[in-house]
XYZ file of C-alpha atoms in Angstrom:
688
model
C -44.270 -75.273 -42.198
C -45.704 -72.495 -44.345
C -48.023 -70.154 -42.433
C -50.723 -68.542 -44.571
C -50.719 -64.755 -44.125
C -54.049 -63.044 -44.904
C -53.941 -60.146 -47.372
C -55.065 -57.708 -44.716
C -52.649 -58.951 -42.044
C -50.478 -56.357 -40.361
C -46.848 -56.259 -41.438
C -44.375 -57.933 -39.026
C -42.954 -55.646 -36.374
C -39.563 -54.067 -37.094
C -36.619 -56.264 -36.184
C -35.419 -53.927 -33.436
C -38.811 -53.956 -31.713
C -39.000 -57.728 -31.932
C -35.539 -58.063 -30.381
C -36.499 -55.812 -27.487
C -39.726 -57.733 -26.970
C -37.903 -61.035 -27.062
C -35.294 -59.926 -24.536
C -37.976 -58.554 -22.272
C -40.304 -61.575 -22.323
C -38.359 -64.790 -22.954
C -36.489 -66.677 -20.199
C -32.704 -66.848 -20.429
C -32.852 -70.569 -19.629
C -33.776 -71.293 -23.255
C -30.299 -70.089 -24.229
C -28.902 -73.288 -22.671
C -31.560 -75.718 -23.941
C -30.292 -78.695 -25.926
C -33.314 -78.490 -28.245
C -34.043 -75.862 -30.812
C -36.450 -73.308 -29.319
C -38.174 -70.938 -31.732
C -40.981 -68.460 -31.074
C -42.845 -66.890 -33.987
C -46.102 -64.967 -34.267
C -49.229 -66.013 -36.125
C -47.944 -64.326 -39.276
C -44.781 -66.419 -38.996
C -42.334 -63.641 -38.001
C -39.633 -65.060 -35.690
C -39.413 -63.449 -32.248
C -36.873 -65.783 -30.618
C -34.198 -68.168 -31.918
C -31.955 -69.876 -29.372
C -28.337 -71.101 -29.833
C -29.462 -74.683 -30.424
C -31.551 -73.388 -33.344
C -28.412 -71.826 -34.784
C -26.597 -75.132 -34.453
C -29.458 -77.114 -35.995
C -30.327 -74.901 -38.949
C -27.125 -72.923 -39.442
C -28.942 -69.580 -39.446
C -27.720 -67.152 -36.752
C -30.404 -65.627 -34.555
C -29.417 -62.176 -35.768
C -30.488 -63.089 -39.320
C -33.752 -64.744 -38.280
C -35.293 -62.351 -35.748
C -38.122 -60.553 -37.561
C -37.863 -62.840 -40.575
C -40.652 -65.213 -41.626
C -40.194 -68.856 -40.639
C -41.747 -69.735 -44.003
C -38.481 -68.580 -45.584
C -36.929 -71.876 -44.449
C -39.846 -74.161 -45.256
C -40.975 -75.938 -48.416
C -44.284 -74.925 -49.911
C -47.023 -77.539 -50.300
C -50.437 -78.749 -49.260
C -48.969 -80.715 -46.338
C -47.604 -77.501 -44.861
C -50.961 -75.741 -45.236
C -52.776 -78.659 -43.569
C -50.183 -78.690 -40.780
C -50.751 -74.981 -40.092
C -54.534 -75.411 -40.091
C -54.391 -78.258 -37.585
C -51.992 -76.337 -35.322
C -54.349 -73.361 -35.072
C -57.357 -75.639 -34.632
C -55.875 -77.973 -31.997
C -53.367 -75.614 -30.366
C -50.597 -78.191 -30.688
C -48.887 -80.171 -33.427
C -46.028 -82.690 -33.609
C -44.326 -84.050 -36.663
C -41.479 -83.709 -39.153
C -40.844 -80.512 -41.118
C -38.296 -79.748 -43.802
C -36.128 -76.679 -43.252
C -33.489 -75.094 -45.500
C -29.929 -74.394 -44.237
C -27.844 -71.408 -45.450
C -26.068 -73.724 -47.888
C -29.394 -74.588 -49.532
C -29.627 -78.147 -48.139
C -32.960 -79.205 -46.619
C -32.933 -81.185 -43.386
C -35.769 -83.052 -41.706
C -36.555 -81.902 -38.175
C -38.805 -83.459 -35.512
C -40.768 -80.541 -34.004
C -43.385 -79.988 -31.316
C -45.395 -76.787 -31.654
C -47.702 -75.111 -29.153
C -49.971 -72.109 -29.682
C -50.053 -69.467 -26.939
C -53.287 -67.505 -26.676
C -53.986 -63.906 -25.665
C -56.420 -63.011 -22.877
C -59.225 -62.576 -25.397
C -58.689 -66.120 -26.640
C -57.050 -65.187 -29.931
C -53.813 -66.933 -30.993
C -50.796 -64.865 -29.952
C -47.711 -66.824 -31.025
C -46.236 -70.305 -31.451
C -43.469 -71.988 -29.458
C -41.580 -74.674 -31.343
C -39.160 -77.275 -29.958
C -37.088 -79.247 -32.440
C -34.322 -81.794 -33.044
C -32.942 -83.167 -36.242
C -34.901 -86.242 -37.217
C -33.137 -89.457 -36.184
C -33.714 -90.802 -39.664
C -31.452 -88.023 -40.948
C -28.597 -88.746 -38.556
C -27.067 -86.196 -36.161
C -25.527 -82.827 -36.717
C -21.800 -83.353 -37.366
C -19.715 -82.056 -34.505
C -22.733 -80.941 -32.465
C -22.139 -80.645 -28.743
C -25.456 -80.021 -27.004
C -23.813 -79.336 -23.664
C -21.846 -76.256 -24.709
C -24.197 -73.910 -26.597
C -21.468 -71.322 -27.041
C -19.461 -73.638 -29.267
C -22.498 -74.174 -31.448
C -23.237 -70.490 -31.896
C -21.806 -68.450 -34.709
C -20.406 -64.989 -34.148
C -23.029 -63.195 -36.235
C -22.889 -59.808 -37.911
C -25.341 -57.677 -39.872
C -23.314 -55.286 -42.008
C -24.307 -52.238 -44.054
C -22.375 -51.741 -47.307
C -24.940 -49.506 -49.019
C -22.514 -46.562 -49.036
C -19.953 -48.640 -50.943
C -21.942 -49.561 -54.067
C -19.532 -47.716 -56.345
C -16.533 -49.343 -54.641
C -18.091 -52.808 -54.994
C -18.787 -52.158 -58.683
C -15.195 -50.961 -59.178
C -13.858 -54.112 -57.492
C -16.079 -56.287 -59.694
C -14.642 -54.608 -62.796
C -11.113 -54.897 -61.436
C -11.561 -58.655 -61.009
C -11.824 -59.018 -64.773
C -8.381 -57.493 -65.260
C -5.056 -59.277 -65.123
C -2.336 -58.888 -62.471
C -4.609 -56.910 -60.142
C -4.283 -59.069 -57.026
C -2.350 -56.552 -54.910
C -4.719 -53.766 -55.929
C -7.713 -55.980 -55.178
C -6.390 -56.749 -51.700
C -6.147 -53.036 -50.934
C -9.675 -52.446 -52.275
C -11.103 -55.341 -50.241
C -9.606 -53.848 -47.057
C -10.976 -50.432 -48.034
C -14.433 -51.992 -48.370
C -14.256 -53.554 -44.898
C -13.135 -50.209 -43.471
C -16.109 -48.480 -45.111
C -18.620 -51.145 -44.027
C -20.641 -50.300 -40.898
C -21.991 -52.602 -38.196
C -25.794 -52.751 -38.057
C -26.067 -55.469 -35.427
C -24.085 -58.243 -33.766
C -25.001 -61.141 -31.510
C -23.732 -61.826 -28.003
C -20.903 -64.088 -29.083
C -19.507 -61.424 -31.391
C -19.626 -58.874 -28.574
C -17.851 -61.259 -26.236
C -15.134 -62.294 -28.705
C -14.175 -58.930 -30.231
C -16.155 -56.201 -28.488
C -14.512 -56.334 -25.080
C -16.879 -54.716 -22.587
C -18.209 -52.155 -25.031
C -21.583 -53.752 -25.683
C -23.792 -53.937 -28.749
C -24.950 -50.312 -28.715
C -21.401 -48.979 -28.857
C -20.408 -51.351 -31.679
C -23.375 -50.419 -33.860
C -22.455 -47.828 -36.456
C -18.710 -48.453 -36.090
C -16.519 -49.634 -38.998
C -16.277 -53.404 -39.280
C -12.504 -53.005 -39.647
C -12.259 -51.868 -36.041
C -13.326 -55.311 -34.832
C -12.304 -57.718 -37.602
C -8.791 -59.283 -37.488
C -6.409 -57.473 -39.816
C -5.056 -60.593 -41.513
C -8.483 -61.708 -42.783
C -10.069 -58.377 -43.758
C -9.253 -58.863 -47.419
C -11.003 -62.249 -47.327
C -14.111 -60.709 -45.772
C -14.087 -57.956 -48.394
C -13.898 -60.550 -51.158
C -16.849 -62.487 -49.707
C -18.882 -59.266 -49.412
C -18.324 -58.561 -53.112
C -19.271 -62.170 -53.952
C -22.533 -61.847 -52.008
C -23.459 -58.408 -53.356
C -22.735 -59.254 -56.998
C -24.010 -62.835 -56.984
C -27.045 -63.519 -59.145
C -28.702 -65.864 -56.634
C -30.148 -63.890 -53.753
C -30.062 -66.728 -51.215
C -26.585 -67.990 -52.158
C -24.013 -68.237 -49.377
C -20.268 -67.754 -49.711
C -17.841 -69.222 -47.228
C -14.126 -69.373 -46.607
C -11.883 -71.054 -44.035
C -9.769 -68.443 -42.262
C -6.439 -68.872 -40.469
C -6.580 -69.022 -36.674
C -6.503 -65.456 -35.393
C -5.887 -65.933 -31.670
C -9.621 -65.658 -31.012
C -11.117 -68.666 -32.812
C -9.423 -71.849 -33.930
C -9.715 -72.365 -37.727
C -12.758 -70.106 -38.070
C -15.181 -70.577 -40.969
C -16.868 -67.405 -42.223
C -20.119 -67.520 -44.208
C -21.563 -64.442 -45.941
C -24.907 -63.956 -47.689
C -27.155 -61.121 -48.792
C -29.803 -59.800 -46.407
C -33.374 -58.956 -47.397
C -32.654 -55.252 -46.775
C -30.914 -53.768 -49.803
C -27.282 -52.874 -49.222
C -26.847 -55.221 -46.265
C -25.185 -58.586 -45.770
C -25.013 -61.160 -42.996
C -21.787 -62.773 -41.854
C -21.492 -65.764 -39.533
C -18.171 -66.961 -38.118
C -18.062 -70.487 -36.678
C -15.229 -71.920 -34.656
C -14.157 -73.008 -31.185
C -12.574 -70.470 -28.850
C -8.812 -70.690 -29.297
C -8.021 -71.240 -25.614
C -10.644 -73.985 -25.110
C -12.443 -72.068 -22.388
C -16.169 -72.692 -22.266
C -18.824 -70.028 -22.500
C -19.775 -70.586 -18.877
C -16.151 -70.114 -17.773
C -15.809 -66.948 -19.821
C -19.025 -65.486 -18.429
C -17.987 -66.349 -14.863
C -14.558 -64.799 -15.413
C -16.105 -61.651 -16.855
C -18.564 -61.462 -13.962
C -15.711 -61.693 -11.436
C -13.784 -58.993 -13.289
C -16.742 -56.629 -13.440
C -17.604 -57.224 -9.789
C -14.012 -56.512 -8.751
C -13.886 -53.295 -10.788
C -17.339 -52.212 -9.637
C -16.400 -52.385 -5.948
C -12.905 -50.900 -6.204
C -12.596 -47.689 -4.133
C -10.833 -45.850 -6.978
C -13.086 -44.165 -9.553
C -12.577 -45.919 -12.906
C -13.681 -45.083 -16.439
C -13.291 -47.483 -19.371
C -12.868 -45.587 -22.630
C -13.077 -46.645 -26.276
C -10.550 -44.521 -28.166
C -10.018 -46.907 -31.078
C -11.104 -44.448 -33.771
C -8.656 -41.842 -32.422
C -5.914 -44.455 -32.651
C -6.541 -44.724 -36.381
C -6.410 -40.921 -36.708
C -3.093 -40.881 -34.804
C -1.693 -43.500 -37.164
C -2.589 -41.351 -40.188
C -1.030 -38.247 -38.588
C 2.099 -40.190 -37.659
C 2.330 -41.528 -41.207
C 2.287 -37.937 -42.512
C 5.580 -37.292 -40.689
C 4.357 -35.517 -37.549
C 6.622 -36.134 -34.540
C 5.818 -33.191 -32.233
C 2.174 -33.961 -31.536
C 1.892 -31.220 -28.905
C 2.731 -28.562 -31.494
C 0.361 -30.248 -33.938
C -2.505 -29.965 -31.434
C -1.707 -26.273 -30.914
C -2.194 -25.788 -34.645
C -5.251 -28.084 -34.846
C -7.375 -27.503 -31.707
C -10.349 -28.992 -33.551
C -8.775 -32.429 -33.055
C -9.010 -31.987 -29.268
C -12.705 -31.126 -29.592
C -13.202 -34.140 -31.841
C -11.768 -36.384 -29.128
C -13.867 -34.665 -26.454
C -17.094 -35.270 -28.369
C -16.481 -38.698 -29.941
C -14.289 -40.740 -27.568
C -16.922 -42.784 -25.779
C -16.963 -43.932 -22.171
C -18.077 -47.559 -22.244
C -18.080 -48.498 -18.576
C -17.681 -46.924 -15.132
C -17.656 -48.286 -11.606
C -19.599 -47.280 -8.528
C -16.819 -45.044 -7.173
C -16.893 -42.969 -10.373
C -20.634 -42.385 -10.014
C -20.169 -41.345 -6.387
C -17.213 -39.063 -7.165
C -19.167 -36.982 -9.677
C -22.475 -37.141 -7.807
C -24.349 -39.094 -10.481
C -27.487 -41.123 -9.889
C -26.399 -44.121 -11.985
C -23.679 -45.269 -14.364
C -25.804 -44.123 -17.307
C -25.143 -40.502 -16.304
C -21.431 -41.046 -17.004
C -21.690 -43.210 -20.137
C -21.124 -40.532 -22.750
C -18.217 -38.828 -24.551
C -15.254 -37.944 -22.324
C -15.501 -34.185 -22.817
C -17.262 -33.578 -19.497
C -14.229 -34.935 -17.623
C -12.086 -32.146 -19.109
C -14.568 -29.259 -19.073
C -12.488 -27.402 -16.446
C -9.049 -28.218 -17.848
C -8.918 -28.992 -21.588
C -5.102 -29.069 -21.479
C -5.312 -32.334 -19.528
C -7.102 -33.928 -22.485
C -4.285 -32.671 -24.730
C -1.757 -34.352 -22.423
C -3.708 -37.622 -22.566
C -3.782 -37.473 -26.374
C -0.044 -36.722 -26.555
C 0.710 -39.723 -24.330
C -1.398 -41.983 -26.568
C 0.250 -40.634 -29.731
C 3.749 -41.131 -28.288
C 3.019 -44.734 -27.325
C 3.382 -44.252 -23.564
C 2.263 -47.030 -21.251
C 0.582 -44.579 -18.879
C 0.133 -40.932 -17.974
C -0.482 -39.227 -14.646
C -1.136 -35.642 -13.588
C -3.023 -33.484 -11.114
C -6.015 -31.812 -12.746
C -9.508 -30.568 -11.963
C -12.934 -32.053 -12.703
C -16.394 -30.601 -12.243
C -19.086 -32.660 -10.512
C -22.705 -32.758 -11.648
C -23.707 -30.398 -8.834
C -21.143 -27.761 -9.856
C -18.300 -28.469 -7.408
C -14.736 -28.417 -8.757
C -12.471 -31.149 -7.397
C -8.708 -31.532 -7.504
C -8.025 -35.058 -8.755
C -5.037 -37.216 -9.508
C -5.752 -38.587 -12.971
C -4.021 -41.782 -14.085
C -4.409 -43.088 -17.633
C -3.446 -46.612 -18.659
C -3.118 -47.034 -22.409
C -3.405 -50.352 -24.283
C -0.083 -52.179 -24.433
C -0.353 -52.777 -28.172
C -1.350 -49.864 -30.366
C -4.105 -51.721 -32.176
C -7.329 -50.496 -33.731
C -9.269 -52.278 -31.006
C -8.139 -50.919 -27.663
C -9.389 -50.103 -24.205
C -8.051 -47.132 -22.236
C -8.599 -46.929 -18.467
C -8.933 -43.629 -16.594
C -8.733 -43.501 -12.803
C -9.528 -40.394 -10.759
C -8.565 -39.958 -7.117
C -10.047 -37.035 -5.191
C -7.115 -35.094 -3.703
C -9.000 -31.855 -2.988
C -8.484 -32.081 0.766
C -4.882 -33.148 0.361
C -4.162 -30.268 -2.022
C -5.747 -27.845 0.432
C -3.580 -29.187 3.241
C -0.479 -29.001 1.051
C -1.320 -25.377 0.220
C -1.588 -24.605 3.932
C 1.718 -26.362 4.585
C 3.358 -24.383 1.785
C 1.998 -21.177 3.303
C 3.326 -22.138 6.739
C 6.652 -23.004 5.185
C 6.717 -19.627 3.397
C 5.962 -17.873 6.688
C 8.676 -19.894 8.402
C 11.162 -19.066 5.667
C 10.258 -15.385 5.920
C 10.772 -15.455 9.682
C 14.172 -17.052 9.137
C 15.137 -14.291 6.709
C 14.117 -11.627 9.252
C 16.193 -13.465 11.850
C 19.144 -13.517 9.450
C 18.788 -9.802 8.795
C 18.822 -9.258 12.570
C 22.158 -11.044 12.741
C 23.444 -8.854 9.903
C 22.379 -5.520 11.436
C 25.963 -4.344 11.904
C 26.955 -5.420 8.428
C 23.908 -3.786 6.847
C 24.514 -0.551 8.733
C 28.144 -0.578 7.616
C 27.186 -1.222 3.963
C 24.650 1.617 3.942
C 26.953 3.942 5.855
C 29.677 3.638 3.227
C 27.729 5.188 0.299
C 26.052 7.706 2.646
C 29.469 8.883 3.912
C 30.689 9.138 0.323
C 27.610 11.177 -0.587
C 28.261 13.643 2.281
C 31.953 13.970 1.454
C 31.393 14.510 -2.267
C 28.509 16.931 -1.665
C 30.564 19.057 0.770
C 33.494 19.116 -1.653
C 31.140 20.194 -4.435
C 29.900 23.091 -2.291
C 33.473 24.256 -1.678
C 34.232 24.207 -5.388
C 31.078 26.144 -6.093
C 31.810 28.784 -3.416
C 35.096 29.787 -5.030
C 35.263 33.029 -6.983
C 36.038 30.993 -10.069
C 33.902 27.806 -9.687
C 35.391 24.710 -11.248
C 32.383 23.307 -13.089
C 34.197 20.208 -14.315
C 35.160 19.247 -10.743
C 31.568 19.795 -9.593
C 30.264 17.588 -12.417
C 32.622 14.766 -11.444
C 31.701 15.048 -7.769
C 27.986 15.130 -8.573
C 28.407 11.979 -10.666
C 30.012 10.300 -7.621
C 27.113 11.465 -5.429
C 24.596 9.913 -7.833
C 26.569 6.648 -7.998
C 26.799 6.426 -4.198
C 23.071 7.172 -3.899
C 22.265 4.384 -6.358
C 24.487 2.011 -4.392
C 22.696 2.899 -1.160
C 19.345 2.448 -2.911
C 20.396 -0.981 -4.236
C 21.403 -2.082 -0.741
C 18.056 -0.934 0.655
C 16.210 -2.765 -2.146
C 18.118 -5.977 -1.374
C 17.216 -5.663 2.284
C 13.576 -4.953 1.473
C 13.502 -7.974 -0.837
C 14.929 -10.209 1.886
C 12.477 -8.822 4.424
C 9.391 -8.874 2.189
C 6.589 -11.375 2.791
C 5.364 -12.617 -0.557
C 4.544 -15.719 -2.540
C 7.536 -17.433 -4.186
C 8.133 -16.015 -7.634
C 10.381 -17.653 -10.214
C 12.202 -15.401 -12.656
C 15.236 -15.762 -14.907
C 18.127 -15.791 -12.447
C 21.947 -15.663 -12.674
C 23.576 -17.757 -9.919
C 26.779 -15.702 -10.016
C 24.837 -12.481 -9.440
C 23.134 -14.032 -6.415
C 26.518 -14.994 -4.955
C 27.921 -11.485 -5.500
C 24.850 -9.803 -3.981
C 24.996 -12.138 -0.977
C 28.619 -11.194 -0.322
C 27.520 -7.556 -0.004
C 25.345 -8.446 3.006
C 28.197 -9.952 5.025
C 31.209 -8.018 3.710
C 31.548 -6.046 6.952
C 31.645 -9.270 9.054
C 34.211 -10.720 6.679
C 36.436 -7.650 6.747
C 36.114 -7.069 10.509
C 37.194 -10.665 11.172
C 40.025 -10.500 8.604
C 38.587 -13.462 6.697
C 39.801 -13.977 3.169
C 37.278 -14.658 0.403
C 38.421 -16.761 -2.532
C 35.869 -16.866 -5.392
C 35.944 -19.056 -8.487
C 32.762 -18.218 -10.388
C 32.428 -19.968 -13.737
C 31.773 -17.734 -16.705
C 28.862 -18.167 -19.087
C 26.582 -20.006 -16.696
C 23.037 -20.343 -18.094
C 20.241 -18.436 -16.385
C 17.545 -20.540 -14.762
C 13.992 -19.951 -13.584
C 14.273 -19.633 -9.806
C 13.117 -17.609 -6.823
C 15.915 -15.067 -6.574
C 15.281 -14.072 -2.947
C 15.071 -17.679 -1.728
C 18.353 -18.679 -3.397
C 19.951 -15.565 -1.976
C 18.692 -16.635 1.453
C 20.437 -20.009 1.027
C 23.789 -18.472 0.037
C 23.668 -15.831 2.803
C 22.818 -18.457 5.403
C 25.706 -20.694 4.331
C 28.097 -17.707 4.327
C 27.063 -16.650 7.844
C 27.604 -20.189 9.137
C 31.086 -20.242 7.583
C 32.012 -16.806 8.968
C 30.956 -17.911 12.460
C 32.882 -21.191 12.079
C 36.063 -19.431 10.939
C 35.981 -16.683 13.608
C 35.716 -19.373 16.308
C 39.303 -20.407 15.452
C 41.982 -18.401 17.219
C 44.796 -19.496 14.940
C 45.394 -20.920 11.495
C 44.300 -19.831 8.056
C 41.053 -17.845 7.995
C 39.490 -18.276 4.570
C 36.214 -19.051 2.789
C 36.293 -20.475 -0.741
C 33.261 -20.056 -2.991
C 32.789 -21.565 -6.442
C 30.125 -22.111 -9.111
C 30.182 -24.397 -12.117
C 28.042 -26.412 -14.511
C 27.921 -30.150 -13.794
C 28.264 -32.868 -16.427
C 24.507 -33.432 -16.208
C 23.884 -29.750 -16.981
C 22.910 -28.597 -13.484
C 24.051 -25.400 -11.754
C 26.344 -26.099 -8.797
C 27.453 -23.969 -5.847
C 30.223 -24.998 -3.444
C 31.328 -23.269 -0.238
C 34.290 -24.397 1.905
C 35.622 -22.776 5.060
C 38.726 -23.331 7.220
C 36.758 -23.658 10.435
C 36.773 -26.693 12.757
C 34.396 -28.666 10.538
C 31.244 -30.588 11.440
C 31.389 -33.246 14.163
C 31.114 -36.635 12.377
C 28.211 -37.708 14.604
C 26.261 -34.615 13.536
C 26.687 -34.935 9.770
C 23.595 -37.140 9.337
C 21.415 -34.664 11.268
C 22.807 -31.346 10.071
C 19.736 -30.514 7.945
C 17.160 -31.616 10.521
C 14.774 -28.961 11.770
C 15.718 -27.456 15.159
C 19.016 -29.344 15.259
C 21.947 -27.008 15.962
C 25.573 -27.164 17.095
C 25.545 -23.528 18.265
C 24.721 -22.497 21.809
C 22.392 -19.702 20.696
C 21.311 -21.320 17.422
C 17.667 -22.047 16.543
C 18.427 -24.944 14.179
C 16.206 -23.732 11.345
C 18.671 -22.151 8.905
C 20.022 -25.285 7.224
C 16.608 -27.002 7.318
C 15.148 -24.083 5.375
C 18.101 -24.153 2.970
C 17.384 -27.797 2.211
C 13.663 -27.064 1.757
C 14.350 -24.223 -0.696
C 16.794 -26.270 -2.774
C 14.351 -29.212 -2.850
C 11.562 -26.920 -4.076
C 13.861 -25.958 -6.938
C 14.290 -29.625 -7.830
C 17.826 -29.845 -6.515
C 19.815 -31.284 -3.628
C 22.187 -29.984 -0.953
C 24.892 -31.862 0.966
C 27.261 -31.177 3.853
C 30.636 -32.805 4.433
C 34.056 -32.280 5.953
C 36.779 -31.355 3.485
C 39.914 -33.596 3.536
C 42.025 -30.439 3.968
C 39.994 -29.363 6.989
C 36.854 -27.325 7.524
C 33.235 -27.836 6.457
C 32.020 -27.952 2.877
C 28.485 -27.351 1.575
C 27.411 -28.125 -1.962
C 24.095 -27.690 -3.727
C 22.908 -28.303 -7.274
C 19.745 -27.135 -9.029
C 18.578 -28.112 -12.530
C 18.578 -25.506 -15.269
C 15.042 -24.524 -16.190
C 15.154 -22.426 -19.331
C 13.392 -19.032 -19.094
């Protein structure tokens, strides 16, 4: 058929507008029709082209929408008469000759109907067609599975690569340039940009990203690596071929997506663009209907999950990471510190491709569209979290998890547990999944619990200081008595007729030293008694042990208890809360003193030691010669409010365990084989 277009006829609508109109007005049922269904306007521009039309004529819908149907027809008087009768009668049935991409003409039995506008003017034509029985049947056609008859169709823009194509054409004339050509072909595919794709292409290689998110992306991001050079070669063939309508095809190896795919490439009407159609059965033999049903079940499951989920396309960042890795970078965290612009690039270009209902509700959006944009808004409050996500992707981790903050659309800031699942294989085509769990209330409760625990720990320290009143008084009294004695002696030396200045200087030095000692003791007591938030500073474990012994020295001496210390030299300092660790050591010492003084006979001794474990942790061990811990009580010794003392509160050891746990360590209690109780704790070394 060859529609006659008047000279003053309006130009066909742009292809994009025609596609939108077709999707908005034509029933989906035609997608599954066994006959070719084509809709074109009175000027002959195609509005709709179903899968059976692709199978019959070999032209993908993507290449025909907006194109004139006359492009496929022969020109002649019969065609003109056919068109005249169709417009006059409103219907026509007969045989037409149509051209396939390979240039072969086939005879097709068609039925055509004119649809009229409300004013009675012809609006468009609907055509139904099958290959004429006199011409035989389409080889391999299966009218019951339209998906197998459809090609995965691409419209590709290579206009920016004209110089590269010309260079490849020149290189072809040279000898021994195959390896160089292969690299250039792959470079061409990487530079080529997607203009449009059909549904089968989206389903086979686009994941859940959709057409809009594939458009404008490099073809290389979606085309199998092993056949990119072949595609590049076909693109050069099509762009440099002398015949505009010529097609170029090549059988490709099975790629895990299609079985023995056949790719056909030809030049488009728009300069600098080509069409590519890939035919082949799905490699796992699953039908289109099965695939759509499976996808629908998956999307429904994800949509109704209670956890907020974001699907993210970070494929272009993966290629950037590969280039950075190839340059020798291993510490990606340091690299990001030096190149913060890369973090902003990720924030503004990594696209969210899908979200579920819980994600919309979490951020207070009105629909999923509100969230379908670059990921930057998820990290507006805490950009460092985005850095951590990027580092995990660069290092090839399977997943990443952290507590962070996110701002909702109405300005609230939520505490969330963010989990990131990276693709298992670091490929150019990947899907990253983010999940966010609102833990704001939980974090608030944990903060309250920590505050209660801090108050409880403070109360325990005050209680401990109450027990040490005698010892504290004795420790302070010693330097005060020395100050009085030295001061009085100084006065006597000064009152002599011939004052001994050197003696007075020495005595004054002793007064100052005793005053400093008294001041240090008071500062230690004030630190133990102070109510403050935990504060981690560089801490020496040996110093803590020595300071703790000062608190209880009077009890030790008054009970004639021997102290045996074995403090390892050169222990590394660690970031810790000095007062809390001191509270642990003092509490353990008091327990041991009380255990030893309860014995009326036998050796009265407490052994204290520090060392560095094989794993690099700081260790403290205390052993006494008391009666030991009853075996039945060992399992409960660190329980809150459990005590073996008549007047005990049962909170000391529970708080000790809590403090050590907060420092990432562990504490144990046991009975020593030689008698007495033994306590041991370890904390990891955290470098200042």
